[in-house]
PDB file of C-alpha atoms in Angstrom:
ATOM      1  CA  MET A   1     -16.949 133.003 147.105  1.00 79.00           C
ATOM      2  CA  ILE A   2     -15.517 136.662 148.345  1.00 84.00           C
ATOM      3  CA  ASP A   3     -12.443 137.997 145.963  1.00 79.00           C
ATOM      4  CA  PHE A   4      -9.726 140.350 147.095  1.00 81.00           C
ATOM      5  CA  GLY A   5      -9.267 141.073 142.893  1.00 78.00           C
ATOM      6  CA  ASP A   6      -6.946 138.864 141.553  1.00 79.00           C
ATOM      7  CA  VAL A   7      -7.725 136.794 145.212  1.00 86.00           C
ATOM      8  CA  ALA A   8     -10.464 134.872 146.314  1.00 87.00           C
ATOM      9  CA  LEU A   9     -11.873 132.400 148.611  1.00 87.00           C
ATOM     10  CA  LEU A  10     -14.154 129.654 146.627  1.00 88.00           C
ATOM     11  CA  ARG A  11     -15.828 128.811 150.315  1.00 89.00           C
ATOM     12  CA  PRO A  12     -14.954 131.040 152.690  1.00 88.00           C
ATOM     13  CA  LEU A  13     -17.422 130.122 155.434  1.00 88.00           C
ATOM     14  CA  TRP A  14     -14.753 127.432 157.030  1.00 84.00           C
ATOM     15  CA  LEU A  15     -13.463 130.829 158.133  1.00 82.00           C
ATOM     16  CA  LEU A  16     -15.203 129.888 161.005  1.00 85.00           C
ATOM     17  CA  VAL A  17     -13.347 127.453 162.350  1.00 80.00           C
ATOM     18  CA  LEU A  18     -10.288 130.001 163.142  1.00 78.00           C
ATOM     19  CA  PRO A  19     -11.886 131.433 165.911  1.00 83.00           C
ATOM     20  CA  GLY A  20     -12.723 128.679 167.542  1.00 79.00           C
ATOM     21  CA  LEU A  21      -9.302 127.133 167.241  1.00 72.00           C
ATOM     22  CA  ALA A  22      -7.558 130.779 168.961  1.00 73.00           C
ATOM     23  CA  LEU A  23     -10.605 129.330 172.416  1.00 78.00           C
ATOM     24  CA  LEU A  24      -9.148 125.746 172.466  1.00 72.00           C
ATOM     25  CA  LEU A  25      -5.703 127.552 172.184  1.00 68.00           C
ATOM     26  CA  VAL A  26      -6.959 130.209 175.066  1.00 68.00           C
ATOM     27  CA  ALA A  27      -8.421 127.582 177.051  1.00 69.00           C
ATOM     28  CA  THR A  28      -4.612 124.452 176.859  1.00 63.00           C
ATOM     29  CA  ARG A  29      -2.370 127.484 177.687  1.00 59.00           C
ATOM     30  CA  ARG A  30      -4.005 128.118 180.922  1.00 53.00           C
ATOM     31  CA  ARG A  31      -3.770 124.426 182.264  1.00 54.00           C
ATOM     32  CA  ASP A  32      -0.043 123.012 183.697  1.00 57.00           C
ATOM     33  CA  ALA A  33       2.331 122.027 180.838  1.00 58.00           C
ATOM     34  CA  LEU A  34       2.822 118.716 183.193  1.00 61.00           C
ATOM     35  CA  GLY A  35      -0.793 118.160 183.450  1.00 60.00           C
ATOM     36  CA  ASP A  36      -1.887 115.157 185.640  1.00 64.00           C
ATOM     37  CA  TRP A  37       1.233 113.903 185.663  1.00 70.00           C
ATOM     38  CA  ARG A  38       1.455 115.494 188.824  1.00 70.00           C
ATOM     39  CA  ARG A  39      -1.396 113.688 190.585  1.00 72.00           C
ATOM     40  CA  ALA A  40      -0.336 110.141 189.395  1.00 76.00           C
ATOM     41  CA  VAL A  41       3.762 110.501 189.993  1.00 77.00           C
ATOM     42  CA  ASP A  42       4.662 110.870 193.826  1.00 80.00           C
ATOM     43  CA  PRO A  43       5.949 114.498 193.984  1.00 79.00           C
ATOM     44  CA  SER A  44       9.689 113.634 195.461  1.00 83.00           C
ATOM     45  CA  LEU A  45      10.422 111.358 193.036  1.00 81.00           C
ATOM     46  CA  LEU A  46       9.126 113.503 189.674  1.00 72.00           C
ATOM     47  CA  ALA A  47      11.162 116.155 191.376  1.00 77.00           C
ATOM     48  CA  VAL A  48      13.962 114.133 190.753  1.00 77.00           C
ATOM     49  CA  ILE A  49      13.293 113.638 187.166  1.00 76.00           C
ATOM     50  CA  LEU A  50      12.848 116.497 186.726  1.00 70.00           C
ATOM     51  CA  HIS A  51      15.861 117.801 187.851  1.00 69.00           C
ATOM     52  CA  ARG A  52      17.439 114.595 186.387  1.00 71.00           C
ATOM     53  CA  HIS A  53      16.766 115.380 182.746  1.00 60.00           C
ATOM     54  CA  ALA A  54      16.815 119.427 182.924  1.00 54.00           C
ATOM     55  CA  ILE A  55      13.526 119.506 182.137  1.00 53.00           C
ATOM     56  CA  VAL A  56      11.230 122.933 183.525  1.00 51.00           C
ATOM     57  CA  GLY A  57       8.384 120.998 182.455  1.00 49.00           C
ATOM     58  CA  ALA A  58       6.418 118.738 179.507  1.00 47.00           C
ATOM     59  CA  PRO A  59       7.208 120.302 176.101  1.00 49.00           C
ATOM     60  CA  ARG A  60       3.782 121.417 174.875  1.00 53.00           C
ATOM     61  CA  ARG A  61       2.348 119.553 171.357  1.00 56.00           C
ATOM     62  CA  ASP A  62      -0.367 121.560 171.331  1.00 61.00           C
ATOM     63  CA  GLY A  63       1.128 124.629 168.854  1.00 67.00           C
ATOM     64  CA  PRO A  64       1.921 122.492 166.053  1.00 73.00           C
ATOM     65  CA  LEU A  65      -1.302 120.782 165.952  1.00 71.00           C
ATOM     66  CA  LEU A  66      -3.765 123.444 166.298  1.00 74.00           C
ATOM     67  CA  ALA A  67      -1.174 125.160 163.373  1.00 78.00           C
ATOM     68  CA  SER A  68      -1.866 122.295 161.036  1.00 80.00           C
ATOM     69  CA  VAL A  69      -5.588 122.366 161.616  1.00 78.00           C
ATOM     70  CA  ALA A  70      -5.765 126.066 160.621  1.00 81.00           C
ATOM     71  CA  LEU A  71      -3.522 125.167 157.800  1.00 84.00           C
ATOM     72  CA  ILE A  72      -6.104 122.477 156.947  1.00 85.00           C
ATOM     73  CA  ALA A  73      -8.900 125.316 157.214  1.00 85.00           C
ATOM     74  CA  VAL A  74      -7.689 127.903 155.287  1.00 86.00           C
ATOM     75  CA  ALA A  75      -7.054 124.367 152.664  1.00 88.00           C
ATOM     76  CA  LEU A  76     -11.124 124.146 153.096  1.00 88.00           C
ATOM     77  CA  CYS A  77     -11.424 127.979 152.390  1.00 89.00           C
ATOM     78  CA  GLY A  78     -10.681 127.243 148.783  1.00 89.00           C
ATOM     79  CA  PRO A  79      -7.511 130.244 148.327  1.00 90.00           C
ATOM     80  CA  ALA A  80      -7.464 130.620 144.727  1.00 89.00           C
ATOM     81  CA  MET A  81      -5.785 133.405 142.171  1.00 86.00           C
ATOM     82  CA  LYS A  82      -7.298 134.652 138.646  1.00 78.00           C
ATOM     83  CA  THR A  83      -5.629 131.957 136.147  1.00 73.00           C
ATOM     84  CA  PRO A  84      -4.419 134.159 133.548  1.00 61.00           C
ATOM     85  CA  GLY A  85      -5.874 133.709 130.303  1.00 51.00           C
ATOM     86  CA  ALA A  86      -9.150 131.553 131.617  1.00 45.00           C
ATOM     87  CA  GLU A  87     -12.366 134.133 130.467  1.00 51.00           C
ATOM     88  CA  GLN A  88     -14.762 132.300 129.320  1.00 55.00           C
ATOM     89  CA  PHE A  89     -16.540 133.725 126.240  1.00 59.00           C
ATOM     90  CA  ARG A  90     -19.939 132.730 124.453  1.00 66.00           C
ATOM     91  CA  ASN A  91     -20.467 133.260 120.772  1.00 75.00           C
ATOM     92  CA  LEU A  92     -22.909 136.228 119.508  1.00 82.00           C
ATOM     93  CA  ASP A  93     -23.190 134.535 116.274  1.00 89.00           C
ATOM     94  CA  ALA A  94     -25.474 131.093 115.129  1.00 92.00           C
ATOM     95  CA  THR A  95     -26.325 129.187 112.727  1.00 94.00           C
ATOM     96  CA  LEU A  96     -30.140 128.436 112.938  1.00 96.00           C
ATOM     97  CA  ILE A  97     -31.835 125.746 110.312  1.00 96.00           C
ATOM     98  CA  LEU A  98     -35.776 124.789 110.358  1.00 97.00           C
ATOM     99  CA  LEU A  99     -36.062 121.618 108.220  1.00 97.00           C
ATOM    100  CA  ASP A 100     -39.344 121.053 107.116  1.00 96.00           C
ATOM    101  CA  VAL A 101     -40.251 116.764 108.237  1.00 94.00           C
ATOM    102  CA  SER A 102     -44.103 117.189 107.007  1.00 90.00           C
ATOM    103  CA  ARG A 103     -42.807 115.082 104.118  1.00 85.00           C
ATOM    104  CA  GLY A 104     -40.975 111.587 104.233  1.00 83.00           C
ATOM    105  CA  GLU A 105     -39.232 111.674 100.572  1.00 86.00           C
ATOM    106  CA  ARG A 106     -38.281 115.048 100.441  1.00 88.00           C
ATOM    107  CA  LEU A 107     -36.509 114.582 104.017  1.00 91.00           C
ATOM    108  CA  PRO A 108     -33.426 112.776 102.534  1.00 92.00           C
ATOM    109  CA  GLN A 109     -32.309 115.642 100.096  1.00 92.00           C
ATOM    110  CA  ALA A 110     -33.478 118.515 103.221  1.00 94.00           C
ATOM    111  CA  VAL A 111     -30.909 116.388 106.099  1.00 94.00           C
ATOM    112  CA  ALA A 112     -28.118 115.987 103.446  1.00 94.00           C
ATOM    113  CA  ALA A 113     -28.428 119.810 102.546  1.00 95.00           C
ATOM    114  CA  ALA A 114     -28.907 120.723 106.831  1.00 95.00           C
ATOM    115  CA  GLN A 115     -25.760 118.835 107.617  1.00 93.00           C
ATOM    116  CA  PHE A 116     -24.177 120.342 104.847  1.00 94.00           C
ATOM    117  CA  LEU A 117     -24.614 123.692 106.024  1.00 93.00           C
ATOM    118  CA  LEU A 118     -23.681 122.466 109.936  1.00 90.00           C
ATOM    119  CA  GLU A 119     -20.408 121.431 108.775  1.00 87.00           C
ATOM    120  CA  ARG A 120     -19.712 124.240 107.665  1.00 87.00           C
ATOM    121  CA  SER A 121     -20.344 126.583 109.793  1.00 83.00           C
ATOM    122  CA  GLY A 122     -17.448 127.013 112.120  1.00 79.00           C
ATOM    123  CA  ALA A 123     -17.561 128.032 116.125  1.00 78.00           C
ATOM    124  CA  ARG A 124     -20.829 128.953 115.832  1.00 86.00           C
ATOM    125  CA  GLN A 125     -23.284 128.881 117.540  1.00 90.00           C
ATOM    126  CA  LEU A 126     -26.125 126.249 115.879  1.00 93.00           C
ATOM    127  CA  GLY A 127     -29.748 125.270 116.548  1.00 94.00           C
ATOM    128  CA  LEU A 128     -32.068 122.978 114.986  1.00 95.00           C
ATOM    129  CA  VAL A 129     -36.398 123.771 114.370  1.00 97.00           C
ATOM    130  CA  LEU A 130     -38.063 120.871 113.121  1.00 96.00           C
ATOM    131  CA  TYR A 131     -41.042 121.168 112.049  1.00 96.00           C
ATOM    132  CA  ALA A 132     -44.735 120.085 110.156  1.00 95.00           C
ATOM    133  CA  GLY A 133     -48.044 121.791 111.271  1.00 94.00           C
ATOM    134  CA  ASP A 134     -46.096 122.738 114.005  1.00 96.00           C
ATOM    135  CA  ALA A 135     -42.636 123.834 115.238  1.00 96.00           C
ATOM    136  CA  TYR A 136     -40.132 122.574 117.878  1.00 96.00           C
ATOM    137  CA  LEU A 137     -37.083 122.824 118.827  1.00 95.00           C
ATOM    138  CA  ALA A 138     -35.453 119.511 118.096  1.00 93.00           C
ATOM    139  CA  SER A 139     -31.603 120.706 119.362  1.00 86.00           C
ATOM    140  CA  PRO A 140     -30.728 123.874 121.773  1.00 86.00           C
ATOM    141  CA  LEU A 141     -28.082 126.331 120.604  1.00 90.00           C
ATOM    142  CA  THR A 142     -24.457 124.292 121.292  1.00 89.00           C
ATOM    143  CA  ASP A 143     -21.056 124.535 119.692  1.00 84.00           C
ATOM    144  CA  ASP A 144     -20.850 120.798 119.636  1.00 85.00           C
ATOM    145  CA  ALA A 145     -22.227 120.400 115.574  1.00 84.00           C
ATOM    146  CA  ASN A 146     -21.365 116.059 115.904  1.00 85.00           C
ATOM    147  CA  SER A 147     -24.727 116.092 118.407  1.00 84.00           C
ATOM    148  CA  LEU A 148     -26.901 117.934 115.167  1.00 88.00           C
ATOM    149  CA  GLU A 149     -25.650 115.659 112.662  1.00 83.00           C
ATOM    150  CA  SER A 150     -26.520 112.687 114.820  1.00 83.00           C
ATOM    151  CA  LEU A 151     -29.763 113.900 115.678  1.00 88.00           C
ATOM    152  CA  LEU A 152     -30.514 114.554 112.557  1.00 89.00           C
ATOM    153  CA  TYR A 153     -30.273 110.645 110.872  1.00 84.00           C
ATOM    154  CA  ALA A 154     -32.995 109.843 113.216  1.00 88.00           C
ATOM    155  CA  ILE A 155     -35.487 111.809 112.027  1.00 91.00           C
ATOM    156  CA  ASP A 156     -38.195 111.138 109.939  1.00 88.00           C
ATOM    157  CA  ASP A 157     -42.280 111.893 108.724  1.00 86.00           C
ATOM    158  CA  THR A 158     -43.779 111.244 112.244  1.00 89.00           C
ATOM    159  CA  THR A 159     -40.676 112.829 114.280  1.00 91.00           C
ATOM    160  CA  VAL A 160     -43.561 116.201 114.415  1.00 92.00           C
ATOM    161  CA  PRO A 161     -47.666 114.587 115.471  1.00 89.00           C
ATOM    162  CA  ASP A 162     -48.673 117.746 114.311  1.00 91.00           C
ATOM    163  CA  GLY A 163     -50.136 117.846 110.383  1.00 90.00           C
ATOM    164  CA  GLY A 164     -50.119 120.112 108.017  1.00 91.00           C
ATOM    165  CA  ILE A 165     -47.168 122.930 107.145  1.00 94.00           C
ATOM    166  CA  ARG A 166     -47.088 126.200 108.958  1.00 96.00           C
ATOM    167  CA  PRO A 167     -44.131 127.747 107.837  1.00 97.00           C
ATOM    168  CA  ASP A 168     -44.961 130.753 109.838  1.00 97.00           C
ATOM    169  CA  ARG A 169     -44.515 128.743 113.560  1.00 97.00           C
ATOM    170  CA  ALA A 170     -41.139 127.934 112.164  1.00 97.00           C
ATOM    171  CA  LEU A 171     -40.080 131.058 112.112  1.00 98.00           C
ATOM    172  CA  ALA A 172     -41.436 132.710 114.781  1.00 97.00           C
ATOM    173  CA  PHE A 173     -40.152 129.923 116.843  1.00 97.00           C
ATOM    174  CA  ALA A 174     -37.005 131.399 115.544  1.00 97.00           C
ATOM    175  CA  ARG A 175     -37.387 134.929 116.459  1.00 96.00           C
ATOM    176  CA  ARG A 176     -38.353 134.340 119.747  1.00 96.00           C
ATOM    177  CA  LEU A 177     -35.366 131.839 120.012  1.00 96.00           C
ATOM    178  CA  LEU A 178     -32.540 134.087 118.855  1.00 95.00           C
ATOM    179  CA  ARG A 179     -34.353 136.750 120.827  1.00 94.00           C
ATOM    180  CA  GLU A 180     -34.426 134.795 124.504  1.00 93.00           C
ATOM    181  CA  ALA A 181     -30.474 133.682 123.662  1.00 89.00           C
ATOM    182  CA  ARG A 182     -29.362 136.869 123.215  1.00 88.00           C
ATOM    183  CA  ILE A 183     -28.413 136.571 119.781  1.00 91.00           C
ATOM    184  CA  VAL A 184     -26.597 139.603 118.006  1.00 88.00           C
ATOM    185  CA  ALA A 185     -26.879 137.888 114.295  1.00 89.00           C
ATOM    186  CA  ALA A 186     -28.018 134.777 112.524  1.00 93.00           C
ATOM    187  CA  ASP A 187     -27.860 133.303 109.797  1.00 95.00           C
ATOM    188  CA  VAL A 188     -31.593 131.374 109.933  1.00 97.00           C
ATOM    189  CA  ALA A 189     -32.341 128.595 107.028  1.00 97.00           C
ATOM    190  CA  LEU A 190     -35.316 127.463 105.872  1.00 98.00           C
ATOM    191  CA  ILE A 191     -35.213 124.329 104.197  1.00 97.00           C
ATOM    192  CA  SER A 192     -38.416 123.610 103.162  1.00 95.00           C
ATOM    193  CA  ASP A 193     -40.880 122.796  99.345  1.00 92.00           C
ATOM    194  CA  GLY A 194     -42.063 125.651  99.569  1.00 92.00           C
ATOM    195  CA  GLU A 195     -45.601 124.864 100.905  1.00 92.00           C
ATOM    196  CA  GLY A 196     -47.167 127.287 103.511  1.00 93.00           C
ATOM    197  CA  LEU A 197     -45.436 129.753 102.307  1.00 95.00           C
ATOM    198  CA  ASP A 198     -48.117 132.991 102.921  1.00 94.00           C
ATOM    199  CA  PRO A 199     -47.857 137.069 103.462  1.00 95.00           C
ATOM    200  CA  ARG A 200     -47.426 136.531 107.742  1.00 96.00           C
ATOM    201  CA  ALA A 201     -44.201 134.021 106.690  1.00 97.00           C
ATOM    202  CA  GLU A 202     -42.712 137.324 105.046  1.00 96.00           C
ATOM    203  CA  ARG A 203     -43.624 139.526 107.597  1.00 97.00           C
ATOM    204  CA  LEU A 204     -42.144 137.734 110.058  1.00 97.00           C
ATOM    205  CA  ALA A 205     -38.833 137.339 107.689  1.00 97.00           C
ATOM    206  CA  ALA A 206     -38.970 140.388 107.600  1.00 97.00           C
ATOM    207  CA  SER A 207     -39.200 140.967 111.558  1.00 96.00           C
ATOM    208  CA  LEU A 208     -36.081 138.794 111.643  1.00 96.00           C
ATOM    209  CA  ALA A 209     -33.952 140.705 108.953  1.00 96.00           C
ATOM    210  CA  GLY A 210     -34.809 143.585 111.344  1.00 94.00           C
ATOM    211  CA  GLU A 211     -33.300 141.930 114.376  1.00 93.00           C
ATOM    212  CA  GLY A 212     -30.263 141.560 112.589  1.00 89.00           C
ATOM    213  CA  ARG A 213     -30.391 137.957 111.397  1.00 94.00           C
ATOM    214  CA  ARG A 214     -30.538 136.648 107.321  1.00 95.00           C
ATOM    215  CA  LEU A 215     -32.894 134.154 106.450  1.00 97.00           C
ATOM    216  CA  HIS A 216     -31.602 131.723 103.588  1.00 97.00           C
ATOM    217  CA  THR A 217     -34.308 128.866 101.546  1.00 97.00           C
ATOM    218  CA  LEU A 218     -33.195 126.573 100.244  1.00 97.00           C
ATOM    219  CA  PHE A 219     -35.846 124.498  98.209  1.00 95.00           C
ATOM    220  CA  VAL A 220     -36.341 121.131  98.327  1.00 93.00           C
ATOM    221  CA  SER A 221     -37.366 118.859  95.633  1.00 82.00           C
ATOM    222  CA  ALA A 222     -39.101 115.562  95.524  1.00 63.00           C
ATOM    223  CA  ARG A 223     -37.290 113.594  92.130  1.00 58.00           C
ATOM    224  CA  ILE A 224     -36.238 115.671  89.220  1.00 52.00           C
ATOM    225  CA  GLY A 225     -39.285 116.754  87.252  1.00 49.00           C
ATOM    226  CA  ALA A 226     -41.406 116.839  89.419  1.00 51.00           C
ATOM    227  CA  ASP A 227     -41.855 119.768  91.594  1.00 51.00           C
ATOM    228  CA  ALA A 228     -38.460 120.574  91.246  1.00 50.00           C
ATOM    229  CA  LEU A 229     -39.566 123.410  88.250  1.00 51.00           C
ATOM    230  CA  ASP A 230     -42.664 124.530  90.065  1.00 72.00           C
ATOM    231  CA  PRO A 231     -42.619 127.479  89.763  1.00 80.00           C
ATOM    232  CA  GLY A 232     -44.955 129.602  92.245  1.00 87.00           C
ATOM    233  CA  ARG A 233     -42.877 127.479  94.956  1.00 90.00           C
ATOM    234  CA  ARG A 234     -39.716 128.206  93.637  1.00 90.00           C
ATOM    235  CA  ALA A 235     -41.036 132.186  94.002  1.00 92.00           C
ATOM    236  CA  ALA A 236     -42.119 131.668  96.660  1.00 94.00           C
ATOM    237  CA  MET A 237     -38.971 130.327  98.434  1.00 96.00           C
ATOM    238  CA  THR A 238     -37.139 133.259  96.491  1.00 96.00           C
ATOM    239  CA  SER A 239     -38.913 136.069  97.887  1.00 97.00           C
ATOM    240  CA  LEU A 240     -39.400 134.489 101.772  1.00 97.00           C
ATOM    241  CA  ALA A 241     -35.294 134.695 101.468  1.00 97.00           C
ATOM    242  CA  ALA A 242     -35.749 138.650  99.917  1.00 97.00           C
ATOM    243  CA  ALA A 243     -38.270 139.338 102.166  1.00 97.00           C
ATOM    244  CA  GLY A 244     -35.322 138.182 104.683  1.00 97.00           C
ATOM    245  CA  ARG A 245     -32.098 139.734 103.134  1.00 96.00           C
ATOM    246  CA  GLY A 246     -30.587 136.281 102.447  1.00 96.00           C
ATOM    247  CA  ARG A 247     -30.088 133.796  99.423  1.00 96.00           C
ATOM    248  CA  ALA A 248     -32.369 131.433  97.672  1.00 96.00           C
ATOM    249  CA  GLY A 249     -30.690 128.065  97.115  1.00 95.00           C
ATOM    250  CA  ASP A 250     -31.223 124.644  96.231  1.00 94.00           C
ATOM    251  CA  ALA A 251     -31.412 121.732  98.262  1.00 94.00           C
ATOM    252  CA  ALA A 252     -29.523 119.723  96.285  1.00 92.00           C
ATOM    253  CA  HIS A 253     -26.501 121.867  95.681  1.00 93.00           C
ATOM    254  CA  PRO A 254     -26.017 124.319  99.589  1.00 95.00           C
ATOM    255  CA  GLN A 255     -22.915 125.012  98.195  1.00 95.00           C
ATOM    256  CA  GLU A 256     -23.427 128.908  97.892  1.00 93.00           C
ATOM    257  CA  ILE A 257     -25.949 129.207 101.127  1.00 95.00           C
ATOM    258  CA  ALA A 258     -23.159 127.585 102.797  1.00 94.00           C
ATOM    259  CA  GLU A 259     -19.841 129.496 101.784  1.00 92.00           C
ATOM    260  CA  ASP A 260     -22.016 132.901 101.929  1.00 91.00           C
ATOM    261  CA  ILE A 261     -22.879 131.611 106.129  1.00 90.00           C
ATOM    262  CA  ALA A 262     -19.257 131.191 106.779  1.00 88.00           C
ATOM    263  CA  ALA A 263     -17.487 134.210 105.384  1.00 85.00           C
ATOM    264  CA  ARG A 264     -19.891 135.906 107.785  1.00 80.00           C
ATOM    265  CA  GLY A 265     -17.634 133.785 110.350  1.00 68.00           C
ATOM    266  CA  ILE A 266     -17.431 135.427 113.849  1.00 66.00           C
ATOM    267  CA  ALA A 267     -17.766 139.377 114.984  1.00 57.00           C
ATOM    268  CA  HIS A 268     -19.607 139.280 118.500  1.00 60.00           C
ATOM    269  CA  VAL A 269     -18.455 136.902 121.397  1.00 57.00           C
ATOM    270  CA  GLU A 270     -19.236 138.057 124.926  1.00 59.00           C
ATOM    271  CA  ARG A 271     -18.059 136.848 128.188  1.00 55.00           C
ATOM    272  CA  GLY A 272     -19.237 134.098 129.546  1.00 53.00           C
ATOM    273  CA  GLU A 273     -20.932 133.228 133.405  1.00 52.00           C
ATOM    274  CA  LEU A 274     -19.038 130.614 134.533  1.00 49.00           C
ATOM    275  CA  ARG A 275     -16.968 132.400 137.017  1.00 49.00           C
ATOM    276  CA  ALA A 276     -15.867 129.412 138.433  1.00 47.00           C
ATOM    277  CA  LEU A 277     -13.819 128.244 135.452  1.00 55.00           C
ATOM    278  CA  GLU A 278     -12.087 131.917 136.430  1.00 69.00           C
ATOM    279  CA  TRP A 279      -9.938 130.601 139.709  1.00 78.00           C
ATOM    280  CA  ARG A 280      -7.870 127.910 140.443  1.00 84.00           C
ATOM    281  CA  ASP A 281      -7.632 126.035 144.004  1.00 88.00           C
ATOM    282  CA  TYR A 282      -4.830 126.558 145.701  1.00 87.00           C
ATOM    283  CA  GLY A 283      -5.720 124.665 148.504  1.00 87.00           C
ATOM    284  CA  ARG A 284      -3.758 120.782 147.943  1.00 85.00           C
ATOM    285  CA  PHE A 285      -1.116 122.768 148.718  1.00 87.00           C
ATOM    286  CA  LEU A 286      -1.806 123.931 152.316  1.00 86.00           C
ATOM    287  CA  LEU A 287      -2.504 120.116 152.495  1.00 84.00           C
ATOM    288  CA  LEU A 288       0.433 119.414 151.789  1.00 83.00           C
ATOM    289  CA  LEU A 289       1.636 121.933 154.108  1.00 84.00           C
ATOM    290  CA  ALA A 290      -0.541 121.180 157.512  1.00 81.00           C
ATOM    291  CA  ALA A 291       1.544 117.812 157.689  1.00 79.00           C
ATOM    292  CA  ALA A 292       4.459 119.861 158.470  1.00 78.00           C
ATOM    293  CA  PRO A 293       3.276 120.588 162.224  1.00 75.00           C
ATOM    294  CA  LEU A 294       2.225 117.845 162.571  1.00 72.00           C
ATOM    295  CA  LEU A 295       5.730 116.189 162.436  1.00 74.00           C
ATOM    296  CA  LEU A 296       7.166 118.110 164.747  1.00 69.00           C
ATOM    297  CA  VAL A 297       4.731 116.469 167.161  1.00 64.00           C
ATOM    298  CA  LEU A 298       5.594 113.508 166.105  1.00 64.00           C
ATOM    299  CA  ARG A 299       9.193 113.764 166.627  1.00 61.00           C
ATOM    300  CA  GLY A 300      10.622 111.645 169.363  1.00 50.00           C
ATOM    301  CA  ARG A 301      12.707 113.808 171.896  1.00 49.00           C
ATOM    302  CA  ASP A 302      15.859 114.048 172.498  1.00 48.00           C
ATOM    303  CA  ASP A 303      17.671 112.718 175.913  1.00 44.00           C
TER     304      ASP A 303
END
């Protein structure tokens, strides 16, 4: 593509056709206008015909034809103009969910909390990381919340093949993912029962906070009265959220954290890289104009 401010040629290589057309025009203009008719018709008869019809020479039809071909070549070059307001922008704010899938009995509550957060994240970029003994990206960052919601209900405790519970790996994965995507501000929500948390996880949470992210935790219990009152795991989840400068909550009641994320909204955007969407190709209209010279070629001559 070659651009000249607000005007551009999307496929400029088609311009190479024009020099060939110029050479063809020069070559054809050197020929006698009557061409082979002088050899096919008796000279005396041809002179009478030319005199009777007041014809000095046969009219040339090459000019309109070459003009039409030239217009077609220019049309194929893709003459385009920048469309006002067509600039594409990318959100640099994201909501990333880290979902513990190590225990099947906790998944329904965890999935419901994740869906609640997704529904209330607005136009932010959204991502989903699943973890057990290791962490995996279930969905890259996207602005399509519906695709993530449909994915959530296909998850079970066999989705991640690695046994164990390693939230630290999920946090490290989230940190790397947000860096590579050049996200400026993000809310990371860890949905878990608190098992497997250790000092390394807290250090990673602090690192996330230092990079402009906030880590929230949502505690998941198997059932009321079981580990819902486990002070050790709840305290670990609360401590992790504090290290990540986020909120600690319960997966059964994710409203406060969802409202907190929604309140931050979108504060950072950048111009996207989809330059082709900025230009409107007018080549198709030139193709219509190319038909006009052809009409001159096909038009019959009046006697």
